[in-house]
Coordinates of C-alpha atoms in Angstrom, one line a residue:
M1439 CA 86.7 84.5 106.8
T1440 CA 88.7 83.0 103.9
K1441 CA 91.3 84.2 101.5
T1442 CA 88.5 84.7 98.9
T1443 CA 86.6 87.3 101.1
Y1444 CA 86.2 90.7 99.5
I1445 CA 87.9 93.5 101.3
Y1446 CA 84.7 95.6 101.6
L1447 CA 83.1 92.8 103.7
L1448 CA 85.8 93.2 106.4
T1449 CA 85.5 95.4 109.5
N1450 CA 86.5 99.0 109.1
N1451 CA 89.5 98.5 111.4
I1452 CA 90.8 95.7 109.2
Q1453 CA 90.1 97.6 106.0
Q1454 CA 92.0 100.6 107.3
A1455 CA 95.0 98.4 108.3
I1456 CA 95.1 96.9 104.9
E1457 CA 94.9 100.3 103.2
D1458 CA 97.7 101.7 105.4
E1459 CA 99.9 98.7 104.5
L1460 CA 99.1 99.1 100.8
R1461 CA 100.1 102.8 100.9
E1462 CA 103.7 101.8 101.6
T1463 CA 104.0 100.3 98.1
L1464 CA 101.1 101.2 95.8
S1465 CA 99.8 104.3 94.0
E1466 CA 96.4 105.8 95.0
Q1467 CA 94.8 104.2 91.9
E1468 CA 96.3 100.8 92.7
I1469 CA 95.1 101.1 96.3
Q1470 CA 91.5 101.8 95.2
L1471 CA 91.6 98.8 92.9
A1472 CA 93.1 96.6 95.6
L1473 CA 90.4 97.6 98.1
S1474 CA 87.7 96.5 95.7
S1475 CA 89.3 93.0 95.4
R1476 CA 89.6 89.9 97.4
L1477 CA 92.2 89.1 100.1
C1478 CA 93.8 86.5 97.9
D1479 CA 94.3 89.1 95.2
L1480 CA 96.7 90.9 97.6
E1481 CA 98.6 87.9 98.7
E1482 CA 101.8 88.9 96.7
T1483 CA 101.6 92.5 97.9
I1484 CA 100.9 92.2 101.7
N1485 CA 100.8 89.5 104.3
I1486 CA 97.1 88.6 104.3
N1487 CA 97.4 85.8 106.9
K1488 CA 97.5 88.3 109.8
Y1489 CA 94.2 89.8 108.7
I1490 CA 92.6 86.4 108.3
N1491 CA 93.8 85.5 111.8
E1492 CA 92.8 88.8 113.2
S1493 CA 89.2 88.5 112.0
I1494 CA 88.9 85.0 113.6
S1495 CA 90.1 86.3 117.0

């Protein structure tokens, strides 16, 4: 996986972890928008590297 991978292409576990982390700082509308974007679009909001590394493991 790369930073340009769309969130919806990730496993359900990773998607849920990303959503949980986004809930700490974003509104529901912003979360839905974020979940339809690419990992690199979230780079300034959350640490995407752990999700990239997790999918490789």
